[in-house]
Short mmCIF file of C-alpha atoms in Angstrom, two decimals:
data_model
loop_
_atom_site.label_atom_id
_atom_site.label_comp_id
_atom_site.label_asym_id
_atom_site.label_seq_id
_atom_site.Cartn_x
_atom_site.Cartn_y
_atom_site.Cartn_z
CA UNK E 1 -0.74 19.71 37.89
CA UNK E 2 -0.58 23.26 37.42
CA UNK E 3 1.39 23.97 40.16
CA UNK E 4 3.67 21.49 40.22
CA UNK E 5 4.48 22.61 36.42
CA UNK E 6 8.17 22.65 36.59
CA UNK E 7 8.70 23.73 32.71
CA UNK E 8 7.26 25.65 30.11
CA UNK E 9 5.43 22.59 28.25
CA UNK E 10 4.03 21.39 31.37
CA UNK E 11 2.45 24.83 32.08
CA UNK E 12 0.92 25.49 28.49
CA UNK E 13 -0.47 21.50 29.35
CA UNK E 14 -2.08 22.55 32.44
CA UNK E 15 -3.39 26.06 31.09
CA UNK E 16 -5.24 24.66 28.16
CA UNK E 17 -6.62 21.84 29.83
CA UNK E 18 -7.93 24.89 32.26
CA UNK E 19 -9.25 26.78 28.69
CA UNK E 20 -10.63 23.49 27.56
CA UNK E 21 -13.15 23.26 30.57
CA UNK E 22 -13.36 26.53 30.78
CA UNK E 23 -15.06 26.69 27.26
CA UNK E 24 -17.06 23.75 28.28
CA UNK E 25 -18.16 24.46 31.50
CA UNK E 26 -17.17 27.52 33.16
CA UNK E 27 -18.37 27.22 36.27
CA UNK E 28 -15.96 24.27 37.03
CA UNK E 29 -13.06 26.69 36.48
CA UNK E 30 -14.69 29.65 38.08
CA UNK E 31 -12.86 29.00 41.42
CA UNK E 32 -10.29 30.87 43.47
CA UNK E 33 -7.56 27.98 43.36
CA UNK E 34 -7.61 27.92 39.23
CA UNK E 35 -7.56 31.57 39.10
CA UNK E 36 -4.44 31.05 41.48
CA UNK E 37 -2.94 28.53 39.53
CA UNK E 38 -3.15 30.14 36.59
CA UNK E 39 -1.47 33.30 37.84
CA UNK E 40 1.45 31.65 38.52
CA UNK E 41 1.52 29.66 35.34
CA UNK E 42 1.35 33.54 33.63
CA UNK E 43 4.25 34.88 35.79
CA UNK E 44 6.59 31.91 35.00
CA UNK E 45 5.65 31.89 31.49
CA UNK E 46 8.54 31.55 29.43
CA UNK E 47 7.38 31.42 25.81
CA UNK E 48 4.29 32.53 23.67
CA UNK E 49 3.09 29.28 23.88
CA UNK E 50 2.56 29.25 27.83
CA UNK E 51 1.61 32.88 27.37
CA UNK E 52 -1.36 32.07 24.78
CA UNK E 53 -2.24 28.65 26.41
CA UNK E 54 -2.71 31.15 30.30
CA UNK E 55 -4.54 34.27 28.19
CA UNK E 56 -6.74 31.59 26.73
CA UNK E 57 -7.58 29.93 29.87
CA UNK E 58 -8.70 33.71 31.49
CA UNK E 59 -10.33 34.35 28.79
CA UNK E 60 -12.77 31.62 28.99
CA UNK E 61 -13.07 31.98 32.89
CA UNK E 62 -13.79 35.46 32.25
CA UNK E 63 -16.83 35.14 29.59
CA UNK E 64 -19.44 34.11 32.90
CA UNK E 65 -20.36 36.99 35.47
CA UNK E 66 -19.11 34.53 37.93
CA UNK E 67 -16.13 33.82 36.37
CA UNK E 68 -15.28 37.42 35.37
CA UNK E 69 -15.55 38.42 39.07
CA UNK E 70 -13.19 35.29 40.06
CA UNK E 71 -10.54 36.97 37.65
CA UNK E 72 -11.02 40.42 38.51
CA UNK E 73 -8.12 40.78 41.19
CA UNK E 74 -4.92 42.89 40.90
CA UNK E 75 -2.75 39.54 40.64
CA UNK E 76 -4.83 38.53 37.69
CA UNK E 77 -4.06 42.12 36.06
CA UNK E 78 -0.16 41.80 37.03
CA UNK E 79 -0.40 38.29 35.53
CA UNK E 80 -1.32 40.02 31.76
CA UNK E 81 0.52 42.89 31.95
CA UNK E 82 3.54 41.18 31.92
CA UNK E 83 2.86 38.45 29.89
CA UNK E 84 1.84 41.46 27.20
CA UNK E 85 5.45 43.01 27.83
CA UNK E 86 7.18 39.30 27.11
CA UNK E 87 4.73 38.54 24.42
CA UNK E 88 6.67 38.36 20.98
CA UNK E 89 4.13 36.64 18.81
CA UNK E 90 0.41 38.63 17.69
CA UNK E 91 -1.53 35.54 18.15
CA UNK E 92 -0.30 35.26 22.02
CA UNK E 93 -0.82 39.36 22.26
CA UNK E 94 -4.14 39.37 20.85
CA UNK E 95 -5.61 36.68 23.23
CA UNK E 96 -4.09 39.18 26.25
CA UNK E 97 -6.23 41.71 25.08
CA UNK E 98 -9.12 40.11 25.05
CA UNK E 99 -8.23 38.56 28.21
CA UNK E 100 -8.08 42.19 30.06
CA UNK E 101 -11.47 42.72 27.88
CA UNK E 102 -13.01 40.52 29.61
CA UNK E 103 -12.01 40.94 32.91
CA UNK E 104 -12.62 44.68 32.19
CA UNK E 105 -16.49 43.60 32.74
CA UNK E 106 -16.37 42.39 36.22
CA UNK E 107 -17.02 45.13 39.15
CA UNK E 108 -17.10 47.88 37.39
CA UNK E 109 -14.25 47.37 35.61
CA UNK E 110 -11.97 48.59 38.06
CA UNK E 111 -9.34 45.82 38.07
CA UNK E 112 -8.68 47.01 35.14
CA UNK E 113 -8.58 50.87 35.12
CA UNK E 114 -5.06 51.37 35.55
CA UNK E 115 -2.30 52.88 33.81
CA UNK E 116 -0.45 50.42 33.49
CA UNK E 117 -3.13 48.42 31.97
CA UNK E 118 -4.04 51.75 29.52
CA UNK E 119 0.04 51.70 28.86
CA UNK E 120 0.28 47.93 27.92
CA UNK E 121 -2.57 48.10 25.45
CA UNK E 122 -0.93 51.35 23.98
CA UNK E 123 2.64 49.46 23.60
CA UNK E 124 0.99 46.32 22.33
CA UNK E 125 -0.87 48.98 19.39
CA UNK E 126 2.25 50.09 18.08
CA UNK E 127 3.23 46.42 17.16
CA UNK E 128 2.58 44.68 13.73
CA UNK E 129 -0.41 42.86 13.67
CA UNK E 130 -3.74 42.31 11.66
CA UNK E 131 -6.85 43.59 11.47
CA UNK E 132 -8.62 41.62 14.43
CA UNK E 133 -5.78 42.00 17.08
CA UNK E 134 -6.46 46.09 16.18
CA UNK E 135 -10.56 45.06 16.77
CA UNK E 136 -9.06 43.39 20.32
CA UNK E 137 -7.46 46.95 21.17
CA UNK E 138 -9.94 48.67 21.11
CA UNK E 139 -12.59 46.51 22.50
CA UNK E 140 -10.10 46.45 25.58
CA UNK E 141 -9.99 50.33 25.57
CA UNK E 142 -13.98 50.55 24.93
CA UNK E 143 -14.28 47.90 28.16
CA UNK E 144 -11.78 49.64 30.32
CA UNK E 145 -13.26 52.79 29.96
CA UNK E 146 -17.14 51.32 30.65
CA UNK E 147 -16.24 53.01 34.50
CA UNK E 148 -16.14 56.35 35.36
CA UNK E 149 -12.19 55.53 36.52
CA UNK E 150 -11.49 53.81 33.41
CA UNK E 151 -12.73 56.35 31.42
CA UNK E 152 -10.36 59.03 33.78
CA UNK E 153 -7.39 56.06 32.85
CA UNK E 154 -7.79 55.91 29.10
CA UNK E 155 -8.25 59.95 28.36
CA UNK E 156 -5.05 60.20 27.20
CA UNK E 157 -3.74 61.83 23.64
CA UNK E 158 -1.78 58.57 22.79
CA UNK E 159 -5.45 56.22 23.25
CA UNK E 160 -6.77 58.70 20.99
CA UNK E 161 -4.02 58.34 18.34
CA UNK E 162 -4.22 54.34 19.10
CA UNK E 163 -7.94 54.51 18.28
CA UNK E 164 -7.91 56.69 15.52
CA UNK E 165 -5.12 54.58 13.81
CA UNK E 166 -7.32 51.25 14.15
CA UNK E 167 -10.21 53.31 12.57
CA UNK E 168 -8.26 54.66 8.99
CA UNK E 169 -7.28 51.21 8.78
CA UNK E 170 -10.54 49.32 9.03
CA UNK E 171 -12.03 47.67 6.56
CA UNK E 172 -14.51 45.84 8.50
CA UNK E 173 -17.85 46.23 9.69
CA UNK E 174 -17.03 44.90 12.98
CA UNK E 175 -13.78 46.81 13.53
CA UNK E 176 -15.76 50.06 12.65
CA UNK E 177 -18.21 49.12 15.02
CA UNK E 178 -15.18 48.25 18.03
CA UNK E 179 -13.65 51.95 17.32
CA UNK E 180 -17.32 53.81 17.52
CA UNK E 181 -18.22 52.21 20.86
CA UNK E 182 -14.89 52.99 22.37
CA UNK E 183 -14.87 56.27 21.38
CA UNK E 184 -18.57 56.73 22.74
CA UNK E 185 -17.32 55.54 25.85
CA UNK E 186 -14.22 57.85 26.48
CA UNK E 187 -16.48 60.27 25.71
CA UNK E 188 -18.70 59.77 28.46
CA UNK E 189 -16.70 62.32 30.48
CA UNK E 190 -15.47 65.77 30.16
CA UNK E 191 -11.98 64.34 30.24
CA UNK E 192 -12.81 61.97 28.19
CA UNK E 193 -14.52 64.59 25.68
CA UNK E 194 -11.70 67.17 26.00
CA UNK E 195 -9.03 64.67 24.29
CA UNK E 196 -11.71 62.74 21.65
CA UNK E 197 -12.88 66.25 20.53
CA UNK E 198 -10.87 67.00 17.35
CA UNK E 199 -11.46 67.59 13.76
CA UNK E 200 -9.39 64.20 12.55
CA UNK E 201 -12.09 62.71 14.89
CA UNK E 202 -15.32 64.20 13.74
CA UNK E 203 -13.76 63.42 9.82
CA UNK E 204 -13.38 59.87 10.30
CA UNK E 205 -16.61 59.34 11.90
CA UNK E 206 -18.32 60.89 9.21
CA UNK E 207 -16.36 58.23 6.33
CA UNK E 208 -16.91 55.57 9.21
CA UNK E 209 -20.73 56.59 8.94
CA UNK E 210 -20.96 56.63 4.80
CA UNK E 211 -19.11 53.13 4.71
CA UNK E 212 -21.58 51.46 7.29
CA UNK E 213 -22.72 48.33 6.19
CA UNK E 214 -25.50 47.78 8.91
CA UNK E 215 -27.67 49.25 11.65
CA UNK E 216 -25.81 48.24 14.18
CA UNK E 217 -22.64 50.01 12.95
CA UNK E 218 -24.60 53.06 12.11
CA UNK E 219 -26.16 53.12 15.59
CA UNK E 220 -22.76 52.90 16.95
CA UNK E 221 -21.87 55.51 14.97
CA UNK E 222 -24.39 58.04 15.57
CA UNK E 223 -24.11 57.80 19.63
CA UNK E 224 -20.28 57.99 19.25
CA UNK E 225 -21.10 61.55 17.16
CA UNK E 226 -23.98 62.63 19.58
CA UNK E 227 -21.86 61.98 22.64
CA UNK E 228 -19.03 63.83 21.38
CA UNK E 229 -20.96 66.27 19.92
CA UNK E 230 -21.73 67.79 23.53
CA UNK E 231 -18.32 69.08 23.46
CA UNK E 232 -18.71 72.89 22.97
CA UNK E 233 -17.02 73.99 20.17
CA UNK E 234 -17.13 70.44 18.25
CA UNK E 235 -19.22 70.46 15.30
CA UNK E 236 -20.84 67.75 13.90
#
């Protein structure tokens, strides 16, 4: 069905009966041919709808080991990188980034750790959207950057200024907590250190840190500030 999809309604059809079973069962979508199928659903995307219906689909692959190492493969990553360029609504752009979130997990996340992964996620930032699309952001960036060569990818000024922009606009717990681990994990590398390592930082840790609402956000919180703390010259 899928790849005999000749027009955009057929596709979003055959991509979310894929997300359907993939949310039931994922091991009956955790194959090479869906993974195929829905790659070329994702290039000839035409709308948001195909575009959510595809991200949705990966997504739910992607949430078993087995299914996250089915998706982790450079066509996958093509697949969402330009569906995230042709995206237009936030509901379609948001499900990409939780797609490449998930598929960040597989292998050591190196399907991921690319530029023009990092560069997609930075675009998709600067567009209008609501608190939980922000949260997706920067779990993508705190997944990407769980390997040594995503953490090299995402040290960058403008992932900084991405992250620090979701962080003066939370208002949630769980956002708070999304900014803190991604932060912790650039961090994890002198690189990564050298561009987190700034006052702006250290201040909105420290209002992140009075606001905290539970353990789990304070934890985050305090390993973010003890990892960057190692920083020479940063004090915390």
């Amino acid at each position: 069905m899928g790849r005999r999809a000749g027009n955009d309604s057929e596709r979003k059809d055959a991509a979310t009966i894929l997300a359907n079973l993939g949310r039931t069962d994922g091991s009956l979508v955790a194959i090479d041919e869906v993974r195929d199928v829905l790659v070329g659903i994702g290039r000839a995307a035409a709308s948001d709808d195909a575009r959510l219906a595809t991200a949705t689909a990966i997504c739910n692959v992607a949430i078993s080991e087995e299914g996250r190492r089915v998706m982790a493969k450079e066509d996958v990553r093509d697949a969402l990188i330009g569906m995230a360029r042709a995206a237009g609504s936030e509901e379609a752009r948001k499900c990409i980034a939780v797609a490449i979130s998930n598929v960040s997990l597989a292998d050591g996340g190196l399907a991921m750790a690319r530029d023009e992964v990092r560069d997609v996620l930075v675009a998709m930032a600067q567009l209008p959207g609501g608190e939980l699309f922000r949260r997706c952001i920067a779990k993508s960036i705190a997944n990407v950057a769980c390997s040594e060569e995503g953490r090299r990818v995402m040290a960058r000024d403008e992932v900084r200024e991405v992250l620090m922009g979701i962080a003066r606009s939370a208002t949630e717990g769980a956002t708070r907590w999304a900014f803190a681990i991604a932060l912790r994990n650039l961090s994890g590398s002198d690189e990564g250190r050298g561009v987190m390592a700034r006052d702006e930082v250290r201040d909105v840790l420290v209002g992140m840190g009075q606001a905290a609402g539970s353990d789990e956000e304070r934890w985050s919180i305090a390993r973010a500030i003890g990892v960057l703390s190692i920083r020479i010259g940063l004090q915390v």
